mmCIF file of C-alpha atoms and ligand atoms in Angstrom:
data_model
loop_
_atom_site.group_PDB
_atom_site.id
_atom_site.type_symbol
_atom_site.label_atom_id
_atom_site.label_comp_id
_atom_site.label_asym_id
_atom_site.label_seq_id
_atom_site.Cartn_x
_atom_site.Cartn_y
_atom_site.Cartn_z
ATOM 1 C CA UNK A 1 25.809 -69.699 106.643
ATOM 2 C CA UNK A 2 23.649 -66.842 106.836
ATOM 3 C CA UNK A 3 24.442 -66.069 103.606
ATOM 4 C CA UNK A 4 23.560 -69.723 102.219
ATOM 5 C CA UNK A 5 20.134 -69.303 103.910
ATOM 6 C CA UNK A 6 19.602 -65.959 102.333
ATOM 7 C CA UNK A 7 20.506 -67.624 98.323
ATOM 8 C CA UNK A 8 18.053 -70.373 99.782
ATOM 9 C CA UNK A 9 15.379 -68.168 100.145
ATOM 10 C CA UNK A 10 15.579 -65.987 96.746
ATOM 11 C CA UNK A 11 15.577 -69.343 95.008
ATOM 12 C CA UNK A 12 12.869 -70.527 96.447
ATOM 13 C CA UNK A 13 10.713 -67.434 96.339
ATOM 14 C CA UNK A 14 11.581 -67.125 92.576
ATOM 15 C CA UNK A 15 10.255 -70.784 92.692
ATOM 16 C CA UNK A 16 7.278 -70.418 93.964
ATOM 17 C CA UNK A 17 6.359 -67.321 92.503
ATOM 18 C CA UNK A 18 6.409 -69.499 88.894
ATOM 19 C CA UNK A 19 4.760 -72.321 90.211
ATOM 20 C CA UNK A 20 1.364 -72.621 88.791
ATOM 21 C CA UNK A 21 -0.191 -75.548 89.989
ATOM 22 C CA UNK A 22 -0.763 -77.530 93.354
ATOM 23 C CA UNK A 23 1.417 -80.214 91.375
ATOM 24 C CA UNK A 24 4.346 -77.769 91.229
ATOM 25 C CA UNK A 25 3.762 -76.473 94.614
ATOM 26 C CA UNK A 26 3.522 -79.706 96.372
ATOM 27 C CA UNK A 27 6.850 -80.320 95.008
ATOM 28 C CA UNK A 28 7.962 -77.474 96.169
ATOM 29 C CA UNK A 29 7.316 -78.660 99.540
ATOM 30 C CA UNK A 30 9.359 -81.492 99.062
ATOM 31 C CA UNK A 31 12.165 -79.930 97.795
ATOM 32 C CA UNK A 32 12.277 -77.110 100.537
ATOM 33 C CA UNK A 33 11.263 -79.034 103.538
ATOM 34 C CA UNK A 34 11.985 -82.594 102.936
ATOM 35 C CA UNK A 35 14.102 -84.680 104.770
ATOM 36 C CA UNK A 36 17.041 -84.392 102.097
ATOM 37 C CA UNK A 37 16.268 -80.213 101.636
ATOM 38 C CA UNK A 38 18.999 -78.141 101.691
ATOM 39 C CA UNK A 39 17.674 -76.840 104.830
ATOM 40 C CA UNK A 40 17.138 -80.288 106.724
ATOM 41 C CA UNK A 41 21.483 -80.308 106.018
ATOM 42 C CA UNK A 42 21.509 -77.277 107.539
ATOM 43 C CA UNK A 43 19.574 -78.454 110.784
ATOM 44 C CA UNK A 44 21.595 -81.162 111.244
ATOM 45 C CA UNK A 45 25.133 -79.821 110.813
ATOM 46 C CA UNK A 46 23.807 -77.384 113.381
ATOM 47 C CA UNK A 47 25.850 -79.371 115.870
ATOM 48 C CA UNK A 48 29.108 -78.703 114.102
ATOM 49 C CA UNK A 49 29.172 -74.987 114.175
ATOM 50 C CA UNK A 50 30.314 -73.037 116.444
ATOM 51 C CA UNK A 51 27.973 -71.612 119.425
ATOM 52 C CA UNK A 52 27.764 -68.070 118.092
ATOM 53 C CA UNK A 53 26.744 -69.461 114.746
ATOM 54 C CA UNK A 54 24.095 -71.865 116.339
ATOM 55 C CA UNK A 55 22.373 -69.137 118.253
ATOM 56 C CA UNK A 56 22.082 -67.315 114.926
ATOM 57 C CA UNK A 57 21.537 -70.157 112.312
ATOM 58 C CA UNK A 58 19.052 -72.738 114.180
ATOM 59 C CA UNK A 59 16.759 -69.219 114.358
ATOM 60 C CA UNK A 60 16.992 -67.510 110.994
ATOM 61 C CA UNK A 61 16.337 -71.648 109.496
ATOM 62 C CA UNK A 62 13.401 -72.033 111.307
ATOM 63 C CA UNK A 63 11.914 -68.449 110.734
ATOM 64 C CA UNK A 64 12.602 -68.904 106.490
ATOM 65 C CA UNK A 65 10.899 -72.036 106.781
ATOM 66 C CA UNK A 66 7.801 -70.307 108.254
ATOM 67 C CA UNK A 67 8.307 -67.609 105.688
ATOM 68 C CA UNK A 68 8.238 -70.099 102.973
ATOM 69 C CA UNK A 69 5.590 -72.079 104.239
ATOM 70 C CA UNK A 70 3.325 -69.218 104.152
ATOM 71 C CA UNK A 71 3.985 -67.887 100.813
ATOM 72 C CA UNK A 72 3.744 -71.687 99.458
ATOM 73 C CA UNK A 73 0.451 -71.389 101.535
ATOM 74 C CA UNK A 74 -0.836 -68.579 99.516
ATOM 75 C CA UNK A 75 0.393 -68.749 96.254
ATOM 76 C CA UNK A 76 -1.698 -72.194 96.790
ATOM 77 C CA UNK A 77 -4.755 -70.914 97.407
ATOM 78 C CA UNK A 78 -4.071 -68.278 94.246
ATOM 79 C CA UNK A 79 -3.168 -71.520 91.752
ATOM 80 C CA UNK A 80 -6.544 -74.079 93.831
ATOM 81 C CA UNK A 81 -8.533 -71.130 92.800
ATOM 82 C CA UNK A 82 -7.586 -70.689 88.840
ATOM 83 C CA UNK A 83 -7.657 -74.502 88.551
ATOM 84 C CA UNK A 84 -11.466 -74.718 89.896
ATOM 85 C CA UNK A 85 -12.271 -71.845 88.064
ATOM 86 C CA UNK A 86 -10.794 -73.902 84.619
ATOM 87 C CA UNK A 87 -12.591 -76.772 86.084
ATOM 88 C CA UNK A 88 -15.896 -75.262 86.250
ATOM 89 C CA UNK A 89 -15.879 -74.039 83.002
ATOM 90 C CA UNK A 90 -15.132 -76.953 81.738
ATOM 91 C CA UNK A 91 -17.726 -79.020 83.523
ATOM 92 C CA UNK A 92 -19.973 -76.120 83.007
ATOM 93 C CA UNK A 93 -23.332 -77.024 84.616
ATOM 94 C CA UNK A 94 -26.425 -74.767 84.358
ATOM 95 C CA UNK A 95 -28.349 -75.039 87.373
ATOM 96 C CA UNK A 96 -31.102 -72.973 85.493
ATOM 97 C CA UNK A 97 -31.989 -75.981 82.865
ATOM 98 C CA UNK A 98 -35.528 -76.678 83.706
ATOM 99 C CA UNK A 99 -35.478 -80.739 83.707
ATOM 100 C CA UNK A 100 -39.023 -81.085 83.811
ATOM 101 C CA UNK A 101 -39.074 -79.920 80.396
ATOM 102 C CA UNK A 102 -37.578 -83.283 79.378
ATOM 103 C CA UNK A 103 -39.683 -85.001 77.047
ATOM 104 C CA UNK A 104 -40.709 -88.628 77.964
ATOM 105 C CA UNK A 105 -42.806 -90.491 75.864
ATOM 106 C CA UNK A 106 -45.538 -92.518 76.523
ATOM 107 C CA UNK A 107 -47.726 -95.441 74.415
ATOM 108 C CA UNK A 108 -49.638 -94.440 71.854
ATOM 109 C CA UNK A 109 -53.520 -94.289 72.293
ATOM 110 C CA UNK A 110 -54.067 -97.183 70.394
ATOM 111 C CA UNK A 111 -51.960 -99.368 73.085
ATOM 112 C CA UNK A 112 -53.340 -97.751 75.833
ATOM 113 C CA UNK A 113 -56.969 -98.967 74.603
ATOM 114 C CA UNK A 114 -55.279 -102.825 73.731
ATOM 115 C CA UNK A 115 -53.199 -103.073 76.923
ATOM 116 C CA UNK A 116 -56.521 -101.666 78.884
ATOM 117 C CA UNK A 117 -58.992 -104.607 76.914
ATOM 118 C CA UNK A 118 -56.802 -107.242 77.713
ATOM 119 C CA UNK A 119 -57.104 -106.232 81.173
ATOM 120 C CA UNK A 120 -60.429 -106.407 81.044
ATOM 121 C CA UNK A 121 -60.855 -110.047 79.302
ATOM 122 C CA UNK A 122 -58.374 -111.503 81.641
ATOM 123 C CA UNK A 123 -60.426 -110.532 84.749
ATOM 124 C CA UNK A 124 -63.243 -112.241 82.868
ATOM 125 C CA UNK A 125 -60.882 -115.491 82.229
ATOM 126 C CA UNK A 126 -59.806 -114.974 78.964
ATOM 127 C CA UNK A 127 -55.959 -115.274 78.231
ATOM 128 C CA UNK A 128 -54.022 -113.414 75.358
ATOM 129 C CA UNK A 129 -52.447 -115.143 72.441
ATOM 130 C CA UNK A 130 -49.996 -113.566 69.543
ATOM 131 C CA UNK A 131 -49.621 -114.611 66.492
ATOM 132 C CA UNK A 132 -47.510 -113.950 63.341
ATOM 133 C CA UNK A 133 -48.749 -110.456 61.184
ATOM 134 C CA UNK A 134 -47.253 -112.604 58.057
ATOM 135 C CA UNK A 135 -49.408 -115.701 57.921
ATOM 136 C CA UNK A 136 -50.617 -118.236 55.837
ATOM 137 C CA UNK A 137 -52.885 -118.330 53.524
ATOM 138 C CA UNK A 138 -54.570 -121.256 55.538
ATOM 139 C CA UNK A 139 -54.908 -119.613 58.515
ATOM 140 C CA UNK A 140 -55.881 -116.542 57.173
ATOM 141 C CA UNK A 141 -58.896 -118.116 55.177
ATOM 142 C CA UNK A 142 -59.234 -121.399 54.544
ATOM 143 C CA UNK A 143 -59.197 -122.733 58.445
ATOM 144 C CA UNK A 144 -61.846 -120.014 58.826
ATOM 145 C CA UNK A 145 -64.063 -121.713 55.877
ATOM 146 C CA UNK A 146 -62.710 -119.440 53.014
ATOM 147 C CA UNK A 147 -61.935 -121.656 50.623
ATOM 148 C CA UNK A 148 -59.893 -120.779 47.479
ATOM 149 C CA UNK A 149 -61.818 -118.618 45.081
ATOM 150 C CA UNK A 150 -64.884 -118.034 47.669
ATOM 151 C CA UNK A 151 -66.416 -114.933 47.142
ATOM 152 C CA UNK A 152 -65.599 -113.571 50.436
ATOM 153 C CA UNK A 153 -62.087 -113.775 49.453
ATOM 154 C CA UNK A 154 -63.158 -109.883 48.000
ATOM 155 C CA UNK A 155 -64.359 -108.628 50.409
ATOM 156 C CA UNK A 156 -60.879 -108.519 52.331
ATOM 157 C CA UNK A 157 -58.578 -106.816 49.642
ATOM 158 C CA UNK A 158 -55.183 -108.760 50.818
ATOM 159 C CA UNK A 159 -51.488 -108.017 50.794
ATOM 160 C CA UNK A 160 -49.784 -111.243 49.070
ATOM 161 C CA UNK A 161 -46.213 -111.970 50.074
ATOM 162 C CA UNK A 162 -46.377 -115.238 47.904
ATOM 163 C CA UNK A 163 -48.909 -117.158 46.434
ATOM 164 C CA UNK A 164 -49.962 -118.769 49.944
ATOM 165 C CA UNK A 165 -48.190 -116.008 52.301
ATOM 166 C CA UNK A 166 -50.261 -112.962 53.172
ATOM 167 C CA UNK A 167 -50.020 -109.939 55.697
ATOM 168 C CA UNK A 168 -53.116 -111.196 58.037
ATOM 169 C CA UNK A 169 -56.641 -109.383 56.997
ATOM 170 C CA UNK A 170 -57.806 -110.388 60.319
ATOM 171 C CA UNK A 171 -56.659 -111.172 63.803
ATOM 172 C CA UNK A 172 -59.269 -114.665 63.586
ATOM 173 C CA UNK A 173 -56.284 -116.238 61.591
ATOM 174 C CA UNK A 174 -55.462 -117.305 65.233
ATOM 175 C CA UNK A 175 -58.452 -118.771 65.907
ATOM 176 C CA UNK A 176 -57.518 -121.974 64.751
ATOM 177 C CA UNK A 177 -54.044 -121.408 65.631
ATOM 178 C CA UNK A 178 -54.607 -121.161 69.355
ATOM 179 C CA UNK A 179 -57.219 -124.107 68.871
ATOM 180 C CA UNK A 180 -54.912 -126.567 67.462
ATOM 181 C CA UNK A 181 -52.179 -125.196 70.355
ATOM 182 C CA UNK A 182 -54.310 -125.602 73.226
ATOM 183 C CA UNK A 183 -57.591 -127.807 72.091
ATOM 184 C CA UNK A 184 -60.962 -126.922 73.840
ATOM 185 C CA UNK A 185 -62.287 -125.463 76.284
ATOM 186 C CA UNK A 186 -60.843 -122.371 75.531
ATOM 187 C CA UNK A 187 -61.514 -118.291 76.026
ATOM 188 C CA UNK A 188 -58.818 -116.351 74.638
ATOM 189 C CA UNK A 189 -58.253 -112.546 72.738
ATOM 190 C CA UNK A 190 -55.740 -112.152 70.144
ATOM 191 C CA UNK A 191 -55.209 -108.660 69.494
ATOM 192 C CA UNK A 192 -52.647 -107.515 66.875
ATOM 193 C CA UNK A 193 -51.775 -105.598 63.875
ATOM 194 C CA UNK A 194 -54.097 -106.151 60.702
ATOM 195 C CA UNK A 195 -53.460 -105.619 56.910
ATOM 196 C CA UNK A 196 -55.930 -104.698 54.076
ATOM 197 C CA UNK A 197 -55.160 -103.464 50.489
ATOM 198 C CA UNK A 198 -57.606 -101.157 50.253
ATOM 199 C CA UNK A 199 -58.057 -97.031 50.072
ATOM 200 C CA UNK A 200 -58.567 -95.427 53.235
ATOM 201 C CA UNK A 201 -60.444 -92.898 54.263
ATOM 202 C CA UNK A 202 -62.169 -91.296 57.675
ATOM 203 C CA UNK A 203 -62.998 -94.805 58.769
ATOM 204 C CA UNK A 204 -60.479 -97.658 56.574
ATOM 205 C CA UNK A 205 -56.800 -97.705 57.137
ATOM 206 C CA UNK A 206 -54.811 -99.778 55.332
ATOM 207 C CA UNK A 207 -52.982 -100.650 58.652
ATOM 208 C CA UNK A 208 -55.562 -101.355 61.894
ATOM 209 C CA UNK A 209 -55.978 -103.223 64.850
ATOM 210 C CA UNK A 210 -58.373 -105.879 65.801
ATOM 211 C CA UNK A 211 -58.995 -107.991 69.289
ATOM 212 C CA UNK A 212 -60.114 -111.549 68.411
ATOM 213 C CA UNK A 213 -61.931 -113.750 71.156
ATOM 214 C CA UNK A 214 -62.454 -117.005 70.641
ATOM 215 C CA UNK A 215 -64.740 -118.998 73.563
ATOM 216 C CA UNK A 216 -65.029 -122.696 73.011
ATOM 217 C CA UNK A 217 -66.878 -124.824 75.469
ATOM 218 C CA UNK A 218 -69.271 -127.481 75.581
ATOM 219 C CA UNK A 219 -73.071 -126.109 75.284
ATOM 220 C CA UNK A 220 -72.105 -122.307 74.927
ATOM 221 C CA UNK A 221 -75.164 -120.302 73.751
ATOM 222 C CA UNK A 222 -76.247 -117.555 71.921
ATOM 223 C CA UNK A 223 -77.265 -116.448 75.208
ATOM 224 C CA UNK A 224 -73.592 -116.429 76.533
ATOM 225 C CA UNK A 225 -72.456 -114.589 73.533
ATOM 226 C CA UNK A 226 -74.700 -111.792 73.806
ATOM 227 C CA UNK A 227 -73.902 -111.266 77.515
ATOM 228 C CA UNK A 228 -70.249 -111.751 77.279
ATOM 229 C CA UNK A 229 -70.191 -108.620 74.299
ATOM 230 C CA UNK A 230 -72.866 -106.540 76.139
ATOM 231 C CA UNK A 231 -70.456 -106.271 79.273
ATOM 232 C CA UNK A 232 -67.663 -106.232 77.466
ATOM 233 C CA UNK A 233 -68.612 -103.220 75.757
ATOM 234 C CA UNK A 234 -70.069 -101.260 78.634
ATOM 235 C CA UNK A 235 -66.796 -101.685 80.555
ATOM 236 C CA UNK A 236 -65.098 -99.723 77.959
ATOM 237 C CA UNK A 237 -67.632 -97.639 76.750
ATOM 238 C CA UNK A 238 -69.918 -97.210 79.653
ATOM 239 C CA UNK A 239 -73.058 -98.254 80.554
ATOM 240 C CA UNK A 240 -75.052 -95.019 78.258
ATOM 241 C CA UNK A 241 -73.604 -96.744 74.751
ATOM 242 C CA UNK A 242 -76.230 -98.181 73.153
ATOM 243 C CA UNK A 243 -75.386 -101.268 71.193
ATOM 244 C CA UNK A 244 -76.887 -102.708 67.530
ATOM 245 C CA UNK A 245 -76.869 -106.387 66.283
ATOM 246 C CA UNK A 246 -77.546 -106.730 62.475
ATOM 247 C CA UNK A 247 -76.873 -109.977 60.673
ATOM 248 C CA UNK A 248 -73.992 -110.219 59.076
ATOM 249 C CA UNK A 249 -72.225 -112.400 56.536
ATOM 250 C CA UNK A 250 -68.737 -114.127 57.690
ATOM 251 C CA UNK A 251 -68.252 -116.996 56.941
ATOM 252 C CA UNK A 252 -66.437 -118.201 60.020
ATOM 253 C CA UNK A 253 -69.474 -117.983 61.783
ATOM 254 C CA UNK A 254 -73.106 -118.994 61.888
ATOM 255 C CA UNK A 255 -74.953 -116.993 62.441
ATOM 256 C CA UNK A 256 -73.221 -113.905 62.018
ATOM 257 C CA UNK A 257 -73.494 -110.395 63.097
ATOM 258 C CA UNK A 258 -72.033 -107.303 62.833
ATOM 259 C CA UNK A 259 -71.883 -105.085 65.649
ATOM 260 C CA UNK A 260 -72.837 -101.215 65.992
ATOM 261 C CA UNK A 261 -72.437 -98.613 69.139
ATOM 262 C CA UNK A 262 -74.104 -95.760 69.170
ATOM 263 C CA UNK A 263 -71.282 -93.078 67.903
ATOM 264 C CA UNK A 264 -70.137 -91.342 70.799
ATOM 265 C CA UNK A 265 -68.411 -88.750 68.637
ATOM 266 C CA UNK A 266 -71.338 -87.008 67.933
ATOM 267 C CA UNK A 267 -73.998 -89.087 69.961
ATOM 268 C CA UNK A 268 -76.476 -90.057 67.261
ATOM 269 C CA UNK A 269 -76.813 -87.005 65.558
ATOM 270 C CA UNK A 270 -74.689 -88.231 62.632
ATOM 271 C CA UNK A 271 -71.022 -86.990 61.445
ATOM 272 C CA UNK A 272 -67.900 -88.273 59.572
ATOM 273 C CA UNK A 273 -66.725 -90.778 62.226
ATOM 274 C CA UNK A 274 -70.093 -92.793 61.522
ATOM 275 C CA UNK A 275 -70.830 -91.841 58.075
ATOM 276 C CA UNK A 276 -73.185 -89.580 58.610
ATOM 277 C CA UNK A 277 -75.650 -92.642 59.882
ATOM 278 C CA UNK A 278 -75.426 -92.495 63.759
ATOM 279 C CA UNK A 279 -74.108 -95.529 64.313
ATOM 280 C CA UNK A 280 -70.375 -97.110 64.337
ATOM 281 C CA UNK A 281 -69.392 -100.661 63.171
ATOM 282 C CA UNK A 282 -67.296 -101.981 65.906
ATOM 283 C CA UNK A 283 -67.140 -105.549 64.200
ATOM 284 C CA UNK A 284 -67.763 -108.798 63.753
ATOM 285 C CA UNK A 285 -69.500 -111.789 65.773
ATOM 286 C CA UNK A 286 -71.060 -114.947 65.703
ATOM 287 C CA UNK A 287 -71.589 -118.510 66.703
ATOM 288 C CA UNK A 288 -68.529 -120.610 65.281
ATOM 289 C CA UNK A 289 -69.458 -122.668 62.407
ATOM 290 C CA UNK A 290 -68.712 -126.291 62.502
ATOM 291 C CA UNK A 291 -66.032 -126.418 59.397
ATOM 292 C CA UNK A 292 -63.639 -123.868 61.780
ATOM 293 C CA UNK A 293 -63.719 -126.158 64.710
ATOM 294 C CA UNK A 294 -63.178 -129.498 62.615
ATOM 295 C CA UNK A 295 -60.406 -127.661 60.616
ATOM 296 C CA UNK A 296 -59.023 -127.246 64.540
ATOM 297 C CA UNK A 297 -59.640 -131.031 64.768
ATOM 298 C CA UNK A 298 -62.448 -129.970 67.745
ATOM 299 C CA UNK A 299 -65.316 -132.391 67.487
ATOM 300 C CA UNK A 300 -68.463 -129.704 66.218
ATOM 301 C CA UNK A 301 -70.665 -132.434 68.269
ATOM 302 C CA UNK A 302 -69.437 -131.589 71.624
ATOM 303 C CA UNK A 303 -68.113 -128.716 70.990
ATOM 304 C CA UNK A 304 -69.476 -124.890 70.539
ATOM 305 C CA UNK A 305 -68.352 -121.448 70.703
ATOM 306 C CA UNK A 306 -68.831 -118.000 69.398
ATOM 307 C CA UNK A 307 -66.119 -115.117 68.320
ATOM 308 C CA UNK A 308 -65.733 -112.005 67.829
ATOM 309 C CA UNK A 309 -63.285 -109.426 66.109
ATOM 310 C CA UNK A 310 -63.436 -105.484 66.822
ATOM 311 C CA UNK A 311 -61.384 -103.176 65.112
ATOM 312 C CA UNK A 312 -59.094 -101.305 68.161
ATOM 313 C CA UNK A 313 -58.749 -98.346 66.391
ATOM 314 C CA UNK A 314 -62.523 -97.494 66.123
ATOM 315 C CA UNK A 315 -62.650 -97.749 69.648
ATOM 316 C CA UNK A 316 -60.321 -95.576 70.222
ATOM 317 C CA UNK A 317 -61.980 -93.232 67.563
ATOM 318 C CA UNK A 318 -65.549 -93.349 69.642
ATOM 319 C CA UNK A 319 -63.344 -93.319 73.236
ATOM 320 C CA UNK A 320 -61.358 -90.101 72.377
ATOM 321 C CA UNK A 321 -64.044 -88.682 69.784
ATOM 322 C CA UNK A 322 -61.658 -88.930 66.647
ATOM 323 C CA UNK A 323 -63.343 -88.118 63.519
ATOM 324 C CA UNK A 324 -60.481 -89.998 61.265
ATOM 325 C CA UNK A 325 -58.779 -93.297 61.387
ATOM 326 C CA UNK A 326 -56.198 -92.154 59.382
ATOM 327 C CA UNK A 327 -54.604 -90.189 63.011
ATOM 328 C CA UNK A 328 -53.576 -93.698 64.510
ATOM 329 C CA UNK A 329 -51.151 -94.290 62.173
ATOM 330 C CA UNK A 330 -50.136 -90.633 61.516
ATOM 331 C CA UNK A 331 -47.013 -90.205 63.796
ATOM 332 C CA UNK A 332 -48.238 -86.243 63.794
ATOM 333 C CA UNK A 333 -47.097 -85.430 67.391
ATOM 334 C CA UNK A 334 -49.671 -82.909 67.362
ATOM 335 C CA UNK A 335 -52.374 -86.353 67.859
ATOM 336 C CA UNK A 336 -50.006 -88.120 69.756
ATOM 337 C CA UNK A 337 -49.204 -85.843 72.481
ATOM 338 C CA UNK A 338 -52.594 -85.333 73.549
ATOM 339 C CA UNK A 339 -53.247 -88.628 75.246
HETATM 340 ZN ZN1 ZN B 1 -71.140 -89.754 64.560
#
């Protein structure tokens, strides 16, 4: 019996000396110390020996099964640490990445300005309205009194999809669209995307962005134009900006004006950004002429109302002190990342 224990325990050292994973060595286990191991037999048939033999055999089982056990023990702990070693490098982490270097992005300048504008006409009761960048050529220009072959057709050099579908010259083509949707009284901004066919250069992009407002009301004033634009205009510029009505032709409005700020680029003293004259156009403005309203079905008896379009990326130009439009629509990263 003695001699069955000793094959036993060559076997299973060979064993476990070649096993090289917890897989194999758990089995091990099994196989040496499970209920139907050779060496469980052994325990049991202990009762059919002879006394001599038990006093010898019940011993020299238990101490190979603590002599296994303990090389099963360590040859574990060699094989657990290979297989985390194999698992690290694997799963290979660097804990010396910096994270923060992560880029995240963040809206473009030109957003910040729109999303920071309609901010500031919704605390003053105005409400924002979209509308299509493809549009038609009735809302584009002959709602806003621009009949077919009017002169002022030239001044906006326009993108044709068809022969009555253009890319929008100017966010008013909602004008009448938000008129007709929700009838008078009304205050609302439409800012947006604009199109123009036209070369650019420090100050014209053939791409922009306007804000449209729109107030309709019964007995609005000239008065309550001026004072809406003069805050307006302070909030985002501050209250040092001087501001510069001259009469203007457009002829959605009557009277019209265009609007001038004093160029913050170079405060006055003349550079690119305000062609060398001081002073940057911000826009249009006027009282609402009747022919809009009635092409809105809005009665011009009752009804009154003045609007306004400023081109977003000039404000951003005069905010940030940009001497060319031209960086808005850029994509250099160099402009972008700076705001
Ligand atoms: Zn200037």
């Amino acid at each position: 019996m003695i001699e069955k224990l000793e094959q036993i325990k060559q076997a299973a050292i060979s064993e476990i000396a070649n096993a090289n994973s917890s897989k194999d060595l758990e089995e091990l286990e099994i196989k040496y110390f499970g209920k139907k191991s050779e060496l469980s037999g052994i325990l049991k048939s202990i009762s059919t020996l002879s006394d001599e033999e038990k006093r010898t055999v019940g011993p020299a089982v238990n101490s190979l099964k603590n002599e296994l056990m303990s090389s099963i023990e360590s040859r574990k702990k060699e094989v657990v640490s290979r297989e985390l070693d194999a698992k690290l490098k694997e799963e290979y982490i660097d804990p010396t990445i910096d994270l923060s270097k992560e880029e995240v992005g963040h809206l473009h300048p030109v957003t910040q300005l729109r999303y920071k504008l309609e901010d500031i006409f919704k605390s003053a009761g105005f409400f924002v309205y979209d509308g299509p960048e493809i549009e038609t050529d009735f809302f584009n220009f002959e709602a806003l009194n621009i009949a077919k072959n009017h002169p002022a057709r030239d001044m906006q050099d326009t993108f044709y999809i068809k022969d009555d579908v253009v890319l929008r010259t100017q966010t008013s083509s909602c004008q009448v669209r938000a008129l007709k949707e929700f009838g008078a009284p009304i205050k609302v901004v439409v800012p947006g995307r604009v199109y123009r066919n036209e070369a650019s250069d420090a100050t014209h992009d053939f791409i922009f962005n306007q804000i449209e407002g729109l107030v309709v009301d019964e007995n609005v004033s000239i008065a309550n134009f001026l004072a809406t634009l003069d805050t307006l205009i302070k909030k985002i510029f501050g209250e040092n900006v001087n501001v510069r009505l001259r009469p203007g032709y457009f002829p959605f409005v009557e009277p019209g004006f265009e609007l001038d700020i004093s160029c913050l680029v170079c405060g006055g003293k003349k550079c690119p950004a305000c062609k060398h004259t001081g002073w940057l156009e911000l826009g249009g403005a006027g009282m609402i002429h009747p022919n809009v309203l009635k092409a809105a079905d809005i009665d011009p008896e009752i009804y009154s109302g003045f609007a306004f379009g400023f081109g977003v990326d000039r404000m951003m130009m005069q905010k940030y002190k940009i001497d060319d439009i031209r960086w808005s629509t850029s994509g250099d990263l160099r402009f972008v990342k700076q705001f």
